[in-house]
CSV table of C-alpha atoms and ligand atoms in Angstrom, one decimal:
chain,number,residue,atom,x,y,z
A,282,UNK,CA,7.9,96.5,-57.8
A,283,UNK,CA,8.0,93.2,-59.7
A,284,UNK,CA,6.2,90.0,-58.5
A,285,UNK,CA,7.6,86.1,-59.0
A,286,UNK,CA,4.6,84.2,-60.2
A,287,UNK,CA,5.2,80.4,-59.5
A,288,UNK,CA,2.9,77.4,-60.2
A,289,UNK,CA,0.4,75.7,-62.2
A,290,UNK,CA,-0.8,76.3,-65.5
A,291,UNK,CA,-3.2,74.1,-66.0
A,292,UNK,CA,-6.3,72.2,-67.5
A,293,UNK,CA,-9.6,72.1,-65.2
A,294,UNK,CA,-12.4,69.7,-65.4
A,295,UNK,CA,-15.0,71.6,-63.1
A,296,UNK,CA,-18.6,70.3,-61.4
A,297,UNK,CA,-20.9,72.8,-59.3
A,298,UNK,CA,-24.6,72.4,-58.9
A,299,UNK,CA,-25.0,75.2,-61.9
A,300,UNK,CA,-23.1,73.2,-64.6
A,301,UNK,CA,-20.1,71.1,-65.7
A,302,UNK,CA,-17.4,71.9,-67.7
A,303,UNK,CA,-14.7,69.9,-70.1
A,304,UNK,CA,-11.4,70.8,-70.1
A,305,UNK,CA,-10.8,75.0,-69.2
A,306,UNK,CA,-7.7,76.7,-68.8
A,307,UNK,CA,-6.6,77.1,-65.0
A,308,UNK,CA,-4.4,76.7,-62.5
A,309,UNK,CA,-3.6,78.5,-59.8
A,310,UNK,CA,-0.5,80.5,-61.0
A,311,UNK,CA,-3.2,81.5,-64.2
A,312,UNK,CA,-5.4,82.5,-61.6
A,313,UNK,CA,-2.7,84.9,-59.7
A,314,UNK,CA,-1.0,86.2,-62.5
A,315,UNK,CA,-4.6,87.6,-63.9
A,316,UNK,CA,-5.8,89.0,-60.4
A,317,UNK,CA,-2.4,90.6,-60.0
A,318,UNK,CA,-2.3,92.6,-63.4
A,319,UNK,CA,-5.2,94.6,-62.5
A,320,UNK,CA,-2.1,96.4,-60.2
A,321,UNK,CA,1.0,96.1,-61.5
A,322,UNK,CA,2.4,95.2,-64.7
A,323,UNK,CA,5.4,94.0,-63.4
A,324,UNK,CA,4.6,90.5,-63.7
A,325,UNK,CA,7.3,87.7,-64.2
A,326,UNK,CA,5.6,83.9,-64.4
A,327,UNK,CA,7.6,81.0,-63.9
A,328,UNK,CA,5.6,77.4,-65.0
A,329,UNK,CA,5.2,74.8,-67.2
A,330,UNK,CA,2.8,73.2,-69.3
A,331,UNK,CA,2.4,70.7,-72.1
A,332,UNK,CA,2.2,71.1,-76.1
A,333,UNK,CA,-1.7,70.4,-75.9
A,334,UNK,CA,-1.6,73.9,-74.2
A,335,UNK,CA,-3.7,76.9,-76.0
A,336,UNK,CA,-1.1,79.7,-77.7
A,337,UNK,CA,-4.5,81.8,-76.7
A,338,UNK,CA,-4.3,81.3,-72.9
A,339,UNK,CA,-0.8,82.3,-73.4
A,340,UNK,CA,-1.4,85.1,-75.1
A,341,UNK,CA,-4.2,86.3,-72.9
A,342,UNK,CA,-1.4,86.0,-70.2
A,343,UNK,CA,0.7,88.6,-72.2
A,344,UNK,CA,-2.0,90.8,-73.1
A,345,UNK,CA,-2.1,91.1,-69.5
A,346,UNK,CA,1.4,92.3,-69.0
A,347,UNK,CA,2.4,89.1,-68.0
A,348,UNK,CA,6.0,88.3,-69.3
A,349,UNK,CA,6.3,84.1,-70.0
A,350,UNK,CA,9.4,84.2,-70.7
A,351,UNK,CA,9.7,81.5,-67.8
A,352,UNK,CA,6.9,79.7,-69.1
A,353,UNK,CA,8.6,76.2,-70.4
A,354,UNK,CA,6.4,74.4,-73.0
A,355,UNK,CA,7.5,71.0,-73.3
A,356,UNK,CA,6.9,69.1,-76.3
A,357,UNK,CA,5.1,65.5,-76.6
A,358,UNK,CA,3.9,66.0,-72.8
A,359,UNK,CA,0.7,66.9,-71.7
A,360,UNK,CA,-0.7,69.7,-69.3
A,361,UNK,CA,-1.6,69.1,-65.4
A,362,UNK,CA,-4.5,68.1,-65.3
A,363,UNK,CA,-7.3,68.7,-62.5
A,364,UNK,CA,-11.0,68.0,-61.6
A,365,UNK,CA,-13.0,68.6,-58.9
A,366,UNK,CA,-16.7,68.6,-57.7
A,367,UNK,CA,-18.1,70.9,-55.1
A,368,UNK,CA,-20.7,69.6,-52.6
A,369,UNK,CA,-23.9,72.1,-52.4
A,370,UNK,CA,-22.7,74.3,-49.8
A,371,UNK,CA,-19.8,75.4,-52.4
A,372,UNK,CA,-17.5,75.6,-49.7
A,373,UNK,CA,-16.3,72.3,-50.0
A,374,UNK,CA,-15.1,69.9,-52.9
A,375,UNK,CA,-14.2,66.9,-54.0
A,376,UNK,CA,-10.4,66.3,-56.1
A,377,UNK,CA,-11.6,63.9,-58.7
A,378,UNK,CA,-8.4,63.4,-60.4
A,379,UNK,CA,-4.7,65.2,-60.5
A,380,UNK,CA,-2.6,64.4,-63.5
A,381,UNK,CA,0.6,65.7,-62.4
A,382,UNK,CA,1.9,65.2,-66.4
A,383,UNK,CA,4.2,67.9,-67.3
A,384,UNK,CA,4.8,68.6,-63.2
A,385,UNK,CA,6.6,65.4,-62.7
A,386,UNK,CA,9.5,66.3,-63.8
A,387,UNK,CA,9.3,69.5,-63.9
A,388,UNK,CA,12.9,71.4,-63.1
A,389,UNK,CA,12.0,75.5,-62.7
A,390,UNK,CA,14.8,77.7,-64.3
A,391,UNK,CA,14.0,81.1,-63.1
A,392,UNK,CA,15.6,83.5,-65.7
A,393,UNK,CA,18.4,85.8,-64.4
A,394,UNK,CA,16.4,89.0,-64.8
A,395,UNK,CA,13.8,87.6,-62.7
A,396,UNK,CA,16.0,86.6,-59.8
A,397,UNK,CA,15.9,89.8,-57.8
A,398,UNK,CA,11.9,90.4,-57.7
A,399,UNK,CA,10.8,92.2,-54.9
A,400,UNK,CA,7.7,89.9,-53.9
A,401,UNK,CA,7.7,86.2,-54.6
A,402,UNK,CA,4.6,84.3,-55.1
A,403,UNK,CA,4.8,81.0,-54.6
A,404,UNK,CA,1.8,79.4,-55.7
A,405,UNK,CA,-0.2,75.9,-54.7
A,406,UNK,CA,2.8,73.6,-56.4
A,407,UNK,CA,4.5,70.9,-55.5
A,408,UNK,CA,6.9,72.3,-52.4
A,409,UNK,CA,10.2,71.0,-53.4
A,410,UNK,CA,9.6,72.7,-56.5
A,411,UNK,CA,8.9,75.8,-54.6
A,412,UNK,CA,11.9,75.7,-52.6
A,413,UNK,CA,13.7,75.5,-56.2
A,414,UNK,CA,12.7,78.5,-57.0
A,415,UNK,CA,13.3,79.8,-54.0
A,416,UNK,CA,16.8,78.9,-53.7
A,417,UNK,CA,17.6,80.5,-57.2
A,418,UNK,CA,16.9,84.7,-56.1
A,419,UNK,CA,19.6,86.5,-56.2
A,420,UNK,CA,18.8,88.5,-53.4
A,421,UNK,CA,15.7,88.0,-50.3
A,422,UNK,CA,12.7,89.2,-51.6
A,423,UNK,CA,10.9,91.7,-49.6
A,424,UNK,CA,8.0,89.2,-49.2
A,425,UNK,CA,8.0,85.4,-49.5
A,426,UNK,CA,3.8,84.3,-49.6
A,427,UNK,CA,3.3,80.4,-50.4
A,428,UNK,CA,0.3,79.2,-51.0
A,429,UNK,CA,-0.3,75.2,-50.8
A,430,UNK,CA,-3.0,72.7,-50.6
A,431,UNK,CA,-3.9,69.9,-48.9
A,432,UNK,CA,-2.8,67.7,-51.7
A,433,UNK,CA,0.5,68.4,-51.1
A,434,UNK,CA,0.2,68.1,-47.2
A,435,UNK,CA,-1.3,64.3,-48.1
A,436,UNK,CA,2.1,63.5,-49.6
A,437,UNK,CA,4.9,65.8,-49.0
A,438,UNK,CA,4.3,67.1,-45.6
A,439,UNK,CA,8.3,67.1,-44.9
A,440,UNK,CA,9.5,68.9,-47.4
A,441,UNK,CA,6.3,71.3,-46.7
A,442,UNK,CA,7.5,72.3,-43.3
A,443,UNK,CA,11.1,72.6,-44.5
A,444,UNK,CA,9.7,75.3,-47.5
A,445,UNK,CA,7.6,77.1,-44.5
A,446,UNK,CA,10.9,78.3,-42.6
A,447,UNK,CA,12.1,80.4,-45.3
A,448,UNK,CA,8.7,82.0,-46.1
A,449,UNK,CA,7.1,85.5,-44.8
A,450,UNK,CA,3.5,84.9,-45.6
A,451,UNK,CA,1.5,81.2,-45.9
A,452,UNK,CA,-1.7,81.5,-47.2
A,453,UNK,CA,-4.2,78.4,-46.4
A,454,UNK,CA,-7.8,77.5,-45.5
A,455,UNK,CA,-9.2,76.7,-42.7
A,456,UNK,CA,-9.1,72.7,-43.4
A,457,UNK,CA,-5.5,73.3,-44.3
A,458,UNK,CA,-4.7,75.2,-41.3
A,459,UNK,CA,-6.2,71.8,-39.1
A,460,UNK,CA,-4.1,69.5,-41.1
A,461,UNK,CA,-0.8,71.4,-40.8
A,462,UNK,CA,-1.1,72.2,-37.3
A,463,UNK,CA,-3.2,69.3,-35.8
A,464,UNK,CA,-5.3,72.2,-33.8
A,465,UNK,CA,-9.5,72.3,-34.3
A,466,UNK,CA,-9.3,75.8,-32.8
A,467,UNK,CA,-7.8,78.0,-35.9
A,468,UNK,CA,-6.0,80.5,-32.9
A,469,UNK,CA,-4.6,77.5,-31.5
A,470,UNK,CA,-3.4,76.3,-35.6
A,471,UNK,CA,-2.1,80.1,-36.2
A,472,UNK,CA,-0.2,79.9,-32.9
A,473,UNK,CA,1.5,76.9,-33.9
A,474,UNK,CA,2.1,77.8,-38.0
A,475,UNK,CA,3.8,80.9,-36.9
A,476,UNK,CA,6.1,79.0,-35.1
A,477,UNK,CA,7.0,76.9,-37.8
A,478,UNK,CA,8.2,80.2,-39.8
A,479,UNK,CA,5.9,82.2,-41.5
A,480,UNK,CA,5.4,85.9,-40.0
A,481,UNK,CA,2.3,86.5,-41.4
A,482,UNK,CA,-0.6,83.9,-41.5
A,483,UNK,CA,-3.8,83.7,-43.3
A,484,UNK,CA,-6.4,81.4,-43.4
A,485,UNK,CA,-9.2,81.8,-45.8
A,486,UNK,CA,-12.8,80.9,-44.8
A,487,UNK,CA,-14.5,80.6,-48.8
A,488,UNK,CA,-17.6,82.7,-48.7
A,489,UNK,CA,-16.9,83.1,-45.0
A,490,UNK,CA,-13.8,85.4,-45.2
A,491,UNK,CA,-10.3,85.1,-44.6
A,492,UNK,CA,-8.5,86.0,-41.2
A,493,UNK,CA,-5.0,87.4,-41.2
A,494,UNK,CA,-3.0,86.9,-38.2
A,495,UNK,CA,1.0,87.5,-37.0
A,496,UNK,CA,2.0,86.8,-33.6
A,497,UNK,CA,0.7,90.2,-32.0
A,498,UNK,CA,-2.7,90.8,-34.1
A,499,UNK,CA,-5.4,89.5,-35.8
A,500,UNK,CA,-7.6,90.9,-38.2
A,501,UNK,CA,-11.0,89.5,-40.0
A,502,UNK,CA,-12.2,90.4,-43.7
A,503,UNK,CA,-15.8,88.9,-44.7
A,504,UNK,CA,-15.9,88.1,-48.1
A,505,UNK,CA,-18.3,89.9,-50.2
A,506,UNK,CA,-22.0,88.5,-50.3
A,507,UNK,CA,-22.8,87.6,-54.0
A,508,UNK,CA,-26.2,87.0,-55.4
A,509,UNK,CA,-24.6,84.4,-57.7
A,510,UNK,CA,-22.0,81.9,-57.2
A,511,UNK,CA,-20.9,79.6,-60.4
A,512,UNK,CA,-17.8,78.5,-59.7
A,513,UNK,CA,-15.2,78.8,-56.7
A,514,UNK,CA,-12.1,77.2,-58.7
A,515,UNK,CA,-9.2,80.0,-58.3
A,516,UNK,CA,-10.7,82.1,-55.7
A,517,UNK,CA,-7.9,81.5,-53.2
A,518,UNK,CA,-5.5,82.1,-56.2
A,519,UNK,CA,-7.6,85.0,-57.0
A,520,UNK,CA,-7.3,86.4,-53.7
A,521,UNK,CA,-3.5,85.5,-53.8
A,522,UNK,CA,-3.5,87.4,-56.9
A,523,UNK,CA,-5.2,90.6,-56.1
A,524,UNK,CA,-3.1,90.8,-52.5
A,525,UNK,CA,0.7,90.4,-54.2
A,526,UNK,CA,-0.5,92.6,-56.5
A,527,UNK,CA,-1.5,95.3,-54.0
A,528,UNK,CA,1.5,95.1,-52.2
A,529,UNK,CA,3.7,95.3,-55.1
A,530,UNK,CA,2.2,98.6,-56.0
A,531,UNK,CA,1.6,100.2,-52.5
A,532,UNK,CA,5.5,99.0,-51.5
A,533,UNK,CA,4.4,98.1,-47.8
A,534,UNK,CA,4.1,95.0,-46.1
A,535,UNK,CA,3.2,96.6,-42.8
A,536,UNK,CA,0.2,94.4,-41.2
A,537,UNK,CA,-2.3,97.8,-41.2
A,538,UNK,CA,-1.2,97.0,-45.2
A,539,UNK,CA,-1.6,94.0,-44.9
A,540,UNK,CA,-5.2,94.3,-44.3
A,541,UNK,CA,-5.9,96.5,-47.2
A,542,UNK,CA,-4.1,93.4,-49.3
A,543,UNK,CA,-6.5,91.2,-47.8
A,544,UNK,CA,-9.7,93.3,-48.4
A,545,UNK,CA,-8.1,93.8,-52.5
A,546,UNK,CA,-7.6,90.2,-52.6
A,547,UNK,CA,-11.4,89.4,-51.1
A,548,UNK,CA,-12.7,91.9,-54.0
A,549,UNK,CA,-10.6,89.9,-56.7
A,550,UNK,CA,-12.1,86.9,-55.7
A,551,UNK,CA,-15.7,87.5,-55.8
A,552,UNK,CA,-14.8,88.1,-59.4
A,553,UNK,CA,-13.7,85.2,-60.1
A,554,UNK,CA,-16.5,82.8,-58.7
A,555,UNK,CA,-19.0,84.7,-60.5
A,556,UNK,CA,-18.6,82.4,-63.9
A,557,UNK,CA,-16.6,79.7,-64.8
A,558,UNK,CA,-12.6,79.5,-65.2
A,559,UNK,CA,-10.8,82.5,-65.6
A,560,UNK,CA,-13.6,84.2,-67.9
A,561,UNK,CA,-14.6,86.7,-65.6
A,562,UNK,CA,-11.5,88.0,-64.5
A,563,UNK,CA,-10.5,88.7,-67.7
A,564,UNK,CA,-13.3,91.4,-67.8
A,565,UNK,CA,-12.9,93.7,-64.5
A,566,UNK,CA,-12.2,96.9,-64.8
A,567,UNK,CA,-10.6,99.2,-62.4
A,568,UNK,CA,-13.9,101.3,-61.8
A,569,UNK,CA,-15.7,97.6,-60.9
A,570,UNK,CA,-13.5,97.1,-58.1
A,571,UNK,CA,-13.1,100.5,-56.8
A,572,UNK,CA,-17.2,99.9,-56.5
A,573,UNK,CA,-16.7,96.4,-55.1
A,574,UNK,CA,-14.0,97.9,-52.3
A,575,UNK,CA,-16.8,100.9,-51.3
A,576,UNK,CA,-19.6,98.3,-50.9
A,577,UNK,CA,-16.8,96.5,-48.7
A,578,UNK,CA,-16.1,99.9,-46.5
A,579,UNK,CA,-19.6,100.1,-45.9
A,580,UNK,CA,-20.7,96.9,-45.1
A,581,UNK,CA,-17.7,96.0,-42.5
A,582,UNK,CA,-17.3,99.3,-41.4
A,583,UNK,CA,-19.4,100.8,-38.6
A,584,UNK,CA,-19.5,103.8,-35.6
A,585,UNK,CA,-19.5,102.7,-31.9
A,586,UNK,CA,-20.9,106.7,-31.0
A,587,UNK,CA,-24.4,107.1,-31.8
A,588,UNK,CA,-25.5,110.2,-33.7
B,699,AMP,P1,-8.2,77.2,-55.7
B,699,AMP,O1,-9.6,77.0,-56.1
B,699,AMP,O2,-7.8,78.6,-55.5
B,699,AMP,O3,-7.7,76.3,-54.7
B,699,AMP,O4,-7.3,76.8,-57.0
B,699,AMP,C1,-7.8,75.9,-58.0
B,699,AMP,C2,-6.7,75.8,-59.1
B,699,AMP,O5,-5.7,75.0,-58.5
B,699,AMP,C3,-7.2,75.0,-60.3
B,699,AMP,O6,-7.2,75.8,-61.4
B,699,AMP,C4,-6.3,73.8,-60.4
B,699,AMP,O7,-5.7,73.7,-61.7
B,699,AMP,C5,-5.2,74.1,-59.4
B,699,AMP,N1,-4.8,72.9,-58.7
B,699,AMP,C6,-5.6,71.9,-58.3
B,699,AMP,N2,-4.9,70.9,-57.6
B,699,AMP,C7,-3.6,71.4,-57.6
B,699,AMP,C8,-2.4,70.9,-57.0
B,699,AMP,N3,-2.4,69.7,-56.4
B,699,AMP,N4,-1.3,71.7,-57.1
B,699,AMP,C9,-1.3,72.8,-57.8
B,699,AMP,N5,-2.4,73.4,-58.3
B,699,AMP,C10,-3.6,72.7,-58.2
């Protein structure tokens, strides 16, 4: 089943306490696309970026199955542009700078043969430019999942909420789901952001998990202890990645689904922070996170009846 792939393409600027880095290809619909090839190859990415942009990244993209074809490259203008610096903990960071560039004016033409995928992704963007998008399928996906940040709740909360009535899944974290819902307690936020919309909620937690919630159920997914932790740029893309990606190959969006998607998308991103950028990603192989995804059985799992 194919997959929409909206948002940035961008440059990073990245601190942690290991290392700095200059200008790395990133951006959170780079980040998805990658974690979603590992399951289907039915990847259609609609974006934009400058003509200071790598032909390489690009092409990594398409080695990946990943068809650009919506990928506009605009010429004389220059890529979006972020930095950030994470504080110790590495759960929390610092936006330096955005340089919105190319995004400004940015007007998504989603090609006709990519107007009737069955799962739309709509990455961290700017929301009226997801509700473009949006408004160009041919026919309702099967699943809607938006992913935002609190950038965008800073300074476009209204057209936010309006995007968040026409979407299945909303992907946030935990800060995010306090800002959106004005709640501390995040059973009290979900209550309130399913109301506004979405079916299915889920609010990541960084190296603490993610917990997915619809009005009924909740469930919880740790995230996978790592011995080493570089860089957590693109891990909630990551996980965005591997979880579309799962569902567009298993063709359920049941909840009990739902949760497998979540526990995929965990496994995708502990890739990812393991090294810098996208670098790491590009090197998993299938038997790595079939590994990964036993280590995760057995660690959450356990037996209330005693042998
Ligand atoms: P994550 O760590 O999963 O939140 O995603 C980090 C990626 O999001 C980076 O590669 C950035 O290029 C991209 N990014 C940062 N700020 C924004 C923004 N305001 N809108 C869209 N993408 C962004």
């Amino acid at each position: 089943m194919s997959v929409l792939v909206v948002g940035t393409v961008a440059f990073d600027a990245i601190e942690t306490p290991f290392g700095k880095t200059d200008k790395i290809v990133g951006g959170a619909a780079t980040y998805i696309c990658l974690a979603a090839s590992f399951f289907t190859k039915k990847i259609n990415l609609v974006s934009v970026v400058g003509e200071d942009f790598p032909e390489q990244a690009i092409q990594d993209l398409k080695n990946k199955g990943v068809n650009t074809k919506g990928l506009q490259i605009k010429k004389g203008e220059k890529t979006f542009f972020w930095s950030g610096k994470y504080h110790n903990n590495m759960n929390t960071r610092d936006t330096l700078e955005t340089q919105l560039n190319v995004l400004e004016k940015f007007n998504p033409v989603v090609p006709e043969d990519f107007r009737e995928a069955e799962f739309l992704m709509l990455g961290n963007l700017m929301p009226s430019i997801q509700k473009k998008v949006l408004d160009q399928m041919k026919k309702p996906p099967r699943l809607v999942i938006l992913d935002t940040m609190n950038f965008w709740m800073d300074h476009f909360m209204e057209d936010l909420v309006m995007s968040l009535k026409n979407v299945d899944l909303l992907t946030i974290n935990d800060e995010e789901a306090r800002q959106l819902s004005e709640e501390y307690s995040l059973i009290k936020a979900a209550k309130k952001i399913l109301k506004m919309g979405p079916k299915y909620l889920i609010i990541k937690k960084g190296e603490h998990g993610a917990f997915l919630f619809d009005k009924n159920q909740v469930f919880f997914a740790p995230a996978l202890p790592l011995e080493d932790v570089f860089d957590p740029t693109g891990a909630g893309d990551s996980f965005a990645g591997g979880l579309v990606g799962y569902l567009s190959k298993t063709k359920d969006v049941s909840f009990e689904n739902l949760k497998r998607a979540v526990v995929y998308g965990s496994v995708l991103a502990s890739f990812c922070v393991e090294r810098f950028g996208t670098e790491q990603l590009k090197k998993i192989t299938q038997k790595k996170i079939d590994s990964r995804i036993n280590t995760f059985v057995e660690m959450a799992g356990f037996n209330l009846l005693k042998n």
